[in-house]
Short mmCIF file of C-alpha atoms and ligand atoms in Angstrom, two decimals:
data_model
loop_
_atom_site.label_atom_id
_atom_site.label_comp_id
_atom_site.label_asym_id
_atom_site.label_seq_id
_atom_site.Cartn_x
_atom_site.Cartn_y
_atom_site.Cartn_z
CA MET P 412 -27.43 -46.94 -59.86
CA ASN P 413 -28.57 -42.78 -59.83
CA THR P 414 -27.09 -41.84 -56.30
CA GLN P 415 -28.43 -38.53 -56.22
CA LEU P 416 -32.13 -39.71 -56.05
CA PRO P 417 -33.70 -40.65 -52.13
CA LEU P 418 -32.38 -44.49 -51.34
CA ALA P 419 -36.20 -45.34 -51.41
CA GLN P 420 -36.67 -44.46 -55.48
CA GLN P 421 -33.13 -45.49 -55.83
CA ILE P 422 -33.86 -49.61 -54.54
CA ASP P 423 -37.33 -49.34 -56.64
CA LEU P 424 -35.99 -48.48 -59.47
CA GLN P 425 -32.66 -50.93 -59.17
CA ILE P 426 -35.77 -53.04 -58.10
CA SER P 427 -38.18 -52.13 -61.64
CA THR P 428 -35.31 -52.47 -64.17
CA THR P 429 -33.33 -55.35 -62.87
CA GLY P 430 -35.70 -57.55 -61.07
CA PRO P 431 -35.97 -58.32 -57.18
CA MET P 432 -33.12 -58.49 -54.58
CA SER P 433 -31.68 -60.43 -51.60
CA VAL P 434 -33.10 -59.35 -48.48
CA ALA P 435 -28.94 -59.30 -47.79
CA THR P 436 -28.86 -56.94 -50.77
CA TYR P 437 -31.33 -55.06 -48.86
CA MET P 438 -30.49 -54.59 -46.06
CA GLY P 439 -26.49 -53.57 -47.04
CA LEU P 440 -28.20 -50.61 -48.70
CA CYS P 441 -30.29 -50.06 -45.93
CA LEU P 442 -27.38 -49.85 -43.91
CA THR P 443 -24.63 -49.10 -46.17
CA HIS P 444 -25.71 -46.87 -48.95
CA PRO P 445 -22.14 -44.23 -49.06
CA THR P 446 -24.44 -41.66 -48.92
CA GLN P 447 -28.17 -42.48 -47.06
CA GLY P 448 -26.97 -45.76 -45.53
CA TYR P 449 -28.79 -45.58 -41.52
CA TYR P 450 -25.26 -45.72 -40.51
CA LYS P 451 -23.81 -43.23 -42.97
CA GLY P 452 -25.45 -40.65 -41.57
CA THR P 453 -26.25 -38.82 -38.04
CA ASP P 454 -25.55 -40.61 -34.78
CA PRO P 455 -28.52 -43.32 -34.15
CA LEU P 456 -28.06 -43.79 -30.54
CA GLY P 457 -29.95 -42.34 -27.33
CA ALA P 458 -33.47 -40.85 -26.87
CA ALA P 459 -32.86 -38.63 -28.90
CA GLY P 460 -32.43 -42.01 -31.84
CA ASP P 461 -33.74 -45.02 -32.54
CA PHE P 462 -32.14 -47.35 -29.45
CA ILE P 463 -29.85 -47.48 -26.87
CA THR P 464 -27.55 -49.56 -25.98
CA ALA P 465 -26.08 -51.15 -22.85
CA PRO P 466 -22.71 -48.57 -22.33
CA GLU P 467 -24.99 -46.01 -22.36
CA ILE P 468 -26.86 -47.62 -20.15
CA SER P 469 -24.31 -47.78 -17.48
CA GLN P 470 -20.74 -47.41 -17.29
CA MET P 471 -20.64 -50.79 -15.04
CA PHE P 472 -20.87 -52.46 -18.58
CA GLY P 473 -17.83 -51.17 -19.93
CA GLU P 474 -16.26 -51.74 -16.57
CA LEU P 475 -16.88 -55.13 -16.26
CA ILE P 476 -16.04 -56.20 -19.62
CA GLY P 477 -12.30 -53.57 -18.83
CA PHE P 478 -11.73 -55.97 -15.77
CA HIS P 479 -12.36 -59.33 -18.42
CA LEU P 480 -9.59 -58.04 -20.78
CA VAL P 481 -7.46 -57.00 -18.62
CA ASN P 482 -7.55 -60.42 -17.18
CA VAL P 483 -7.12 -62.30 -20.42
CA TRP P 484 -4.42 -60.18 -20.83
CA GLN P 485 -2.49 -61.04 -17.31
CA GLN P 486 -3.14 -64.64 -19.25
CA MET P 487 -0.91 -63.23 -21.78
CA ASP P 488 2.06 -62.80 -19.39
CA GLU P 489 0.66 -58.75 -19.73
CA PRO P 490 2.66 -58.25 -23.65
CA LYS P 491 4.56 -55.48 -24.03
CA SER P 492 2.54 -54.15 -26.98
CA PHE P 493 -1.35 -55.91 -28.15
CA ASN P 494 -4.05 -54.56 -29.84
CA LEU P 495 -7.18 -53.66 -28.42
CA VAL P 496 -9.93 -53.27 -30.94
CA GLU P 497 -13.00 -52.02 -31.16
CA LEU P 498 -15.13 -53.36 -33.90
CA GLY P 499 -18.41 -50.88 -34.38
CA PRO P 500 -17.84 -48.42 -31.60
CA GLY P 501 -20.67 -46.63 -31.77
CA ARG P 502 -20.05 -43.43 -29.17
CA GLY P 503 -16.96 -44.45 -27.65
CA THR P 504 -18.34 -45.01 -24.43
CA LEU P 505 -17.57 -48.46 -24.25
CA MET P 506 -14.46 -48.19 -25.24
CA ALA P 507 -13.85 -45.07 -22.75
CA ASP P 508 -15.31 -47.45 -19.43
CA ILE P 509 -12.95 -50.59 -20.29
CA LEU P 510 -10.03 -48.17 -20.94
CA ARG P 511 -10.92 -45.61 -17.31
CA VAL P 512 -10.00 -49.24 -15.56
CA ALA P 513 -8.08 -51.01 -17.84
CA CYS P 514 -5.57 -48.79 -17.87
CA ARG P 515 -5.04 -48.82 -13.91
CA ALA P 516 -3.21 -52.46 -14.04
CA PRO P 517 0.50 -51.12 -14.51
CA GLY P 518 1.45 -51.76 -18.05
CA PHE P 519 -1.76 -52.50 -19.85
CA ARG P 520 -1.54 -48.58 -21.25
CA ASP P 521 2.27 -48.45 -22.13
CA GLY P 522 1.91 -51.99 -24.60
CA LEU P 523 -1.83 -50.33 -25.59
CA LYS P 524 -2.85 -49.94 -29.76
CA LEU P 525 -6.27 -49.29 -29.60
CA LYS P 526 -8.20 -50.19 -33.34
CA LEU P 527 -11.15 -49.29 -33.74
CA PHE P 528 -13.60 -50.50 -36.96
CA GLU P 529 -16.34 -48.66 -37.79
CA THR P 530 -18.72 -47.11 -40.50
CA ASN P 531 -20.90 -43.85 -39.68
CA PRO P 532 -18.85 -40.80 -40.14
CA ALA P 533 -20.54 -38.74 -37.07
CA LEU P 534 -20.15 -41.94 -34.70
CA THR P 535 -16.40 -42.11 -36.05
CA ALA P 536 -15.93 -37.90 -34.31
CA GLN P 537 -17.32 -38.82 -31.47
CA GLN P 538 -15.03 -42.12 -31.11
CA ARG P 539 -12.67 -38.88 -31.54
CA ASN P 540 -13.44 -36.44 -29.00
CA ARG P 541 -13.69 -39.35 -26.40
CA LEU P 542 -10.97 -41.58 -26.67
CA GLU P 543 -8.12 -39.16 -29.21
CA SER P 544 -5.73 -39.24 -26.05
CA TYR P 545 -5.36 -43.32 -26.42
CA GLU P 546 -4.33 -42.48 -29.90
CA PRO P 547 -6.61 -44.38 -31.68
CA GLN P 548 -6.49 -46.05 -35.28
CA TRP P 549 -9.39 -47.03 -37.33
CA LEU P 550 -9.18 -49.73 -39.45
CA GLU P 551 -10.19 -50.24 -42.61
CA ASN P 552 -9.48 -53.59 -43.18
CA PHE P 553 -8.31 -56.41 -41.18
CA GLU P 554 -4.95 -56.84 -42.01
CA GLN P 555 -4.00 -53.98 -40.18
CA PHE P 556 -2.48 -55.04 -36.42
CA SER P 557 0.24 -53.80 -34.58
CA GLU P 558 2.60 -57.11 -33.52
CA GLY P 559 1.68 -58.52 -30.34
CA PRO P 560 -2.04 -60.58 -28.86
CA ILE P 561 -5.74 -58.90 -30.56
CA LEU P 562 -7.88 -58.46 -27.93
CA VAL P 563 -11.18 -57.71 -29.91
CA VAL P 564 -14.84 -56.26 -28.17
CA ALA P 565 -18.16 -56.32 -30.17
CA ASN P 566 -20.83 -55.02 -28.70
CA GLU P 567 -24.28 -54.95 -31.06
CA PHE P 568 -21.90 -54.77 -33.87
CA PHE P 569 -22.63 -58.33 -35.98
CA ASP P 570 -26.08 -58.30 -35.36
CA ALA P 571 -26.10 -55.39 -37.84
CA LEU P 572 -24.64 -57.16 -40.74
CA PRO P 573 -26.75 -58.27 -43.24
CA ILE P 574 -28.53 -61.36 -43.68
CA ARG P 575 -29.93 -63.43 -46.47
CA GLN P 576 -33.09 -65.19 -45.86
CA PHE P 577 -33.81 -69.26 -47.41
CA VAL P 578 -37.86 -69.97 -47.21
CA ARG P 579 -38.04 -74.72 -46.92
CA LYS P 580 -40.42 -75.33 -49.73
CA ALA P 581 -41.62 -78.73 -50.82
CA ASP P 582 -38.96 -78.66 -53.87
CA GLY P 583 -35.76 -77.81 -51.79
CA TRP P 584 -35.18 -73.68 -50.51
CA HIS P 585 -36.07 -70.45 -52.19
CA GLU P 586 -34.46 -67.24 -51.44
CA ARG P 587 -36.53 -64.62 -50.56
CA MET P 588 -36.53 -61.63 -52.22
CA ILE P 589 -37.75 -57.78 -51.83
CA GLY P 590 -39.69 -56.72 -55.13
CA LEU P 591 -42.35 -54.29 -56.10
CA ALA P 592 -46.07 -55.67 -56.04
CA ASP P 593 -48.60 -53.61 -57.34
CA GLY P 594 -45.90 -50.31 -57.01
CA LYS P 595 -45.50 -51.33 -52.98
CA ARG P 596 -41.89 -52.39 -51.99
CA ALA P 597 -43.48 -56.99 -51.20
CA PHE P 598 -41.47 -59.61 -49.89
CA GLY P 599 -41.35 -62.90 -52.41
CA LEU P 600 -39.01 -65.98 -52.93
CA ALA P 601 -36.91 -66.91 -55.79
CA PRO P 602 -38.21 -69.38 -57.93
CA THR P 603 -35.11 -71.46 -58.16
CA PRO P 604 -34.50 -73.66 -55.39
CA ILE P 605 -31.47 -74.69 -53.27
CA SER P 606 -31.34 -77.89 -52.39
CA ASN P 607 -31.54 -79.39 -49.07
CA ASP P 608 -27.90 -80.26 -49.02
CA ALA P 609 -26.53 -77.43 -49.36
CA MET P 610 -27.71 -75.68 -46.01
CA PRO P 611 -26.36 -76.51 -42.65
CA THR P 612 -27.45 -79.89 -41.29
CA ALA P 613 -28.93 -78.41 -38.23
CA VAL P 614 -31.90 -76.80 -40.55
CA ALA P 615 -31.83 -79.42 -44.16
CA ASN P 616 -34.92 -80.89 -43.08
CA ALA P 617 -36.83 -78.42 -41.24
CA GLU P 618 -40.84 -78.36 -42.34
CA GLU P 619 -42.28 -76.87 -45.10
CA ASP P 620 -42.49 -72.81 -44.84
CA SER P 621 -39.31 -72.99 -42.00
CA LEU P 622 -37.42 -69.64 -42.69
CA PHE P 623 -33.69 -70.20 -41.93
CA GLU P 624 -31.27 -66.97 -42.34
CA VAL P 625 -27.19 -67.05 -42.61
CA CYS P 626 -25.24 -64.00 -42.01
CA PHE P 627 -22.72 -64.64 -44.33
CA ALA P 628 -20.89 -60.83 -43.55
CA GLY P 629 -20.53 -61.58 -39.81
CA SER P 630 -18.53 -64.95 -40.86
CA GLU P 631 -16.34 -63.68 -43.18
CA VAL P 632 -15.55 -60.84 -40.18
CA MET P 633 -14.81 -63.59 -37.77
CA SER P 634 -13.22 -65.36 -40.35
CA ARG P 635 -10.75 -62.11 -40.68
CA VAL P 636 -10.36 -61.68 -36.84
CA ALA P 637 -10.10 -65.60 -35.84
CA LYS P 638 -6.96 -65.93 -38.18
CA ALA P 639 -5.27 -62.69 -36.77
CA ILE P 640 -5.88 -64.13 -33.52
CA ALA P 641 -4.70 -67.29 -34.25
CA LYS P 642 -1.46 -66.20 -35.84
CA GLN P 643 -0.87 -63.25 -32.48
CA GLY P 644 -2.52 -64.68 -30.24
CA GLY P 645 -5.30 -62.81 -28.35
CA SER P 646 -9.43 -63.36 -27.79
CA VAL P 647 -12.70 -61.84 -29.40
CA LEU P 648 -15.11 -61.23 -27.23
CA ALA P 649 -19.09 -60.20 -28.60
CA ILE P 650 -22.21 -59.34 -27.73
CA ASP P 651 -25.82 -59.40 -29.31
CA TYR P 652 -28.42 -60.47 -29.32
CA GLY P 653 -28.88 -63.96 -30.41
CA TYR P 654 -28.70 -68.29 -30.47
CA ALA P 655 -26.65 -70.61 -29.63
CA ARG P 656 -28.00 -73.15 -32.06
CA THR P 657 -28.35 -72.87 -35.57
CA GLN P 658 -31.75 -72.58 -36.19
CA THR P 659 -34.77 -71.26 -38.29
CA GLY P 660 -37.00 -68.28 -37.55
CA ASP P 661 -37.41 -64.25 -39.14
CA THR P 662 -35.72 -62.85 -36.69
CA LEU P 663 -34.89 -59.72 -39.00
CA GLN P 664 -36.45 -56.76 -37.59
CA GLY P 665 -36.86 -52.41 -38.19
CA VAL P 666 -36.40 -50.20 -34.86
CA ARG P 667 -37.17 -46.68 -35.44
CA ASN P 668 -37.68 -43.58 -32.83
CA HIS P 669 -37.40 -46.51 -30.16
CA ALA P 670 -40.35 -49.04 -31.39
CA PHE P 671 -40.71 -51.77 -34.11
CA ALA P 672 -41.16 -50.65 -37.92
CA ASP P 673 -42.23 -52.35 -40.72
CA VAL P 674 -38.75 -53.48 -42.79
CA LEU P 675 -39.23 -52.42 -46.00
CA GLU P 676 -40.99 -48.51 -45.63
CA ASN P 677 -38.31 -45.83 -45.28
CA PRO P 678 -34.98 -47.44 -46.43
CA GLY P 679 -32.35 -45.47 -44.54
CA GLU P 680 -34.27 -44.25 -42.20
CA THR P 681 -34.76 -47.49 -39.90
CA ASP P 682 -32.56 -49.38 -37.90
CA LEU P 683 -32.49 -52.93 -39.91
CA SER P 684 -30.84 -56.66 -37.86
CA ALA P 685 -31.17 -59.60 -36.90
CA HIS P 686 -30.30 -62.03 -33.92
CA VAL P 687 -26.88 -63.56 -34.72
CA ASP P 688 -26.05 -67.13 -34.76
CA PHE P 689 -23.50 -68.24 -32.66
CA ALA P 690 -23.30 -71.36 -33.41
CA ALA P 691 -21.93 -70.41 -37.27
CA LEU P 692 -19.89 -67.65 -35.21
CA ALA P 693 -17.76 -70.82 -33.35
CA ALA P 694 -17.54 -72.78 -36.23
CA VAL P 695 -15.54 -70.28 -37.86
CA ALA P 696 -13.09 -69.51 -34.74
CA ARG P 697 -12.59 -73.15 -33.83
CA GLU P 698 -11.96 -73.86 -38.11
CA VAL P 699 -9.24 -71.99 -37.46
CA GLY P 700 -7.87 -73.40 -34.26
CA LEU P 701 -9.51 -70.81 -31.64
CA ALA P 702 -11.44 -72.53 -28.70
CA VAL P 703 -14.55 -71.19 -27.73
CA GLN P 704 -16.65 -70.70 -24.80
CA PRO P 705 -19.87 -71.87 -24.16
CA LEU P 706 -22.19 -69.20 -24.46
CA ALA P 707 -23.03 -66.98 -21.64
CA THR P 708 -26.11 -64.98 -21.56
CA GLN P 709 -25.51 -61.17 -20.41
CA GLY P 710 -26.78 -61.34 -17.30
CA GLU P 711 -24.60 -64.64 -16.38
CA PHE P 712 -21.82 -63.36 -18.08
CA LEU P 713 -22.20 -59.99 -15.90
CA THR P 714 -22.97 -61.41 -12.64
CA ARG P 715 -20.10 -63.21 -12.45
CA LEU P 716 -18.20 -60.44 -13.09
CA GLY P 717 -19.63 -59.28 -9.91
CA ILE P 718 -22.14 -56.45 -11.44
CA ALA P 719 -23.94 -56.88 -8.21
CA GLU P 720 -20.54 -55.80 -5.96
CA ARG P 721 -19.97 -53.19 -8.68
CA ALA P 722 -23.66 -51.19 -8.62
CA ALA P 723 -23.24 -51.55 -4.53
CA ALA P 724 -19.52 -49.16 -4.32
CA LEU P 725 -21.10 -46.98 -6.78
CA SER P 726 -24.09 -46.74 -4.66
CA GLY P 727 -22.01 -46.55 -1.83
CA ALA P 728 -19.82 -43.72 -2.97
CA ASN P 729 -22.97 -41.90 -4.94
CA PRO P 730 -25.78 -42.05 -2.61
CA GLY P 731 -27.88 -40.20 -4.57
CA SER P 732 -27.88 -41.79 -7.83
CA ALA P 733 -28.64 -45.13 -6.09
CA PRO P 734 -31.56 -45.47 -7.26
CA ASP P 735 -30.25 -45.17 -10.91
CA ILE P 736 -27.57 -47.43 -10.25
CA ARG P 737 -30.16 -50.59 -9.57
CA ALA P 738 -32.39 -49.56 -11.90
CA ALA P 739 -29.15 -50.01 -15.00
CA LEU P 740 -28.22 -53.48 -13.00
CA GLU P 741 -31.93 -54.69 -13.28
CA ARG P 742 -31.54 -53.79 -17.21
CA LEU P 743 -28.72 -55.29 -17.59
CA THR P 744 -29.05 -58.37 -15.80
CA ALA P 745 -32.73 -59.47 -15.25
CA ARG P 746 -33.65 -62.54 -17.22
CA ASP P 747 -37.03 -60.33 -18.32
CA GLN P 748 -35.25 -57.53 -20.10
CA MET P 749 -31.76 -57.38 -21.26
CA GLY P 750 -29.71 -60.48 -19.11
CA ASP P 751 -31.74 -63.40 -21.13
CA LEU P 752 -32.09 -61.10 -24.72
CA PHE P 753 -28.29 -60.67 -25.21
CA LYS P 754 -25.27 -63.38 -25.43
CA VAL P 755 -21.70 -63.04 -24.62
CA PHE P 756 -19.79 -65.24 -27.13
CA CYS P 757 -15.85 -65.75 -26.79
CA ALA P 758 -13.18 -67.42 -28.74
CA HIS P 759 -9.93 -67.31 -28.09
CA SER P 760 -6.65 -69.33 -28.82
CA PRO P 761 -5.75 -71.86 -27.27
CA GLY P 762 -4.58 -72.26 -22.91
CA LEU P 763 -6.38 -68.96 -22.26
CA ASN P 764 -9.51 -69.60 -19.50
CA PRO P 765 -11.26 -65.79 -19.91
CA PRO P 766 -13.45 -64.88 -17.38
CA GLY P 767 -16.88 -64.61 -17.18
CA PHE P 768 -18.73 -67.78 -18.65
CA THR P 769 -17.44 -70.76 -15.84
CA ALA P 770 -19.86 -70.14 -12.22
C1 LIG R 349 -26.35 -50.95 -32.91
S1 LIG R 349 -24.67 -49.56 -32.94
C2 LIG R 349 -23.29 -50.45 -31.38
C3 LIG R 349 -22.68 -49.18 -30.82
C4 LIG R 349 -21.73 -49.72 -29.91
N1 LIG R 349 -21.06 -50.37 -30.09
C5 LIG R 349 -22.28 -49.72 -28.98
O1 LIG R 349 -23.09 -50.44 -28.18
O2 LIG R 349 -23.35 -48.39 -28.33
C6 LIG R 349 -23.46 -50.75 -34.34
C7 LIG R 349 -22.31 -50.18 -34.54
O3 LIG R 349 -21.92 -51.03 -35.76
C8 LIG R 349 -21.53 -50.14 -36.33
N2 LIG R 349 -21.73 -50.30 -37.94
C9 LIG R 349 -23.04 -51.00 -38.44
N3 LIG R 349 -22.02 -51.55 -39.84
C10 LIG R 349 -20.95 -51.36 -39.71
C11 LIG R 349 -20.10 -51.84 -40.94
N4 LIG R 349 -20.46 -52.86 -42.13
N5 LIG R 349 -18.57 -52.01 -40.29
C12 LIG R 349 -18.47 -51.02 -39.27
N6 LIG R 349 -19.35 -50.56 -38.73
C13 LIG R 349 -20.50 -51.10 -38.45
C14 LIG R 349 -22.25 -48.20 -36.62
O4 LIG R 349 -21.79 -47.46 -36.88
C15 LIG R 349 -22.48 -48.67 -34.94
O5 LIG R 349 -20.79 -47.65 -34.34
#
């Protein structure tokens, strides 16, 4: 591939010379092409970017996750050395809010080994600025943990990993591919079917034209993290849009300038994401012996951790900000806003009881 050409031309050239590419290959190129991928360029977050995330809406989100993590750390007998890991830390806002709260617990700061996993150089620079005093290290793989338990947090990370899509036809499942029709990028199907037996039982006998998505990259990350936790103890908390049971449905979406955009247009300039199959992540974690909490909605999780009380305390301390705090509370927890759409997943060492999952 000639990496000097604009990404759109590189993709079209690859398709015209080697044939249609899978959705995962396309998504991978669009998001993490070494020089022109969406996550290799500028900061995509905030009003001037393409989307806004929970930690950027309010400090309450990170503070409550901080309370959650301190509680888990206390349940593990306050280890003298432990890894606090964030996957896809964005601007470092979530981790800064977590640490402001968590480091009030005596001993937490002393044992902390902060590890960040990030692909975007612009965001890495912001993380360095914001979190420098905690001496973070950036992970290149999932074998670089320090001694002691591992506490992992990931907000809107798994949805950014490439998915493959398959469509059910009378003779089996055909992979959805991206080719060229009249010179324009278009979806099509691979000619050779994959048998129903190769699909998860939850979807194998879905009706014709059903679409099934699988995220091997997400399962691989979860597998590596879960194996490390199984060995060293700890937990993984992942917040994202997604579903509790493996199911069919097309969830691939493009977002640009805070609006939905065609996934096949402007490769590298549009955020591409897909809903997370939490059942698949849970299966991977259980496979290595971790326990998995029942999936909570973001609204349930934050409410159980006391977001309403935190909002009242912040408003009391700063009455002028009360309307903004009220609006942020609504946005994070209301069922018709982020409260139901976003889910909270937690897998952990058996014997722990991470807060936020039971009433
Ligand atoms: C949607 S943003 C969420 C940022 C942050 N967690 C927040 O809530 O504001 C996705 C984050 O994951 C990072 N990311 C995406 N794909 C990645 C990959 N393959 N490897 C490492 N980081 C990745 C992005 O650069 C970004 O920091």
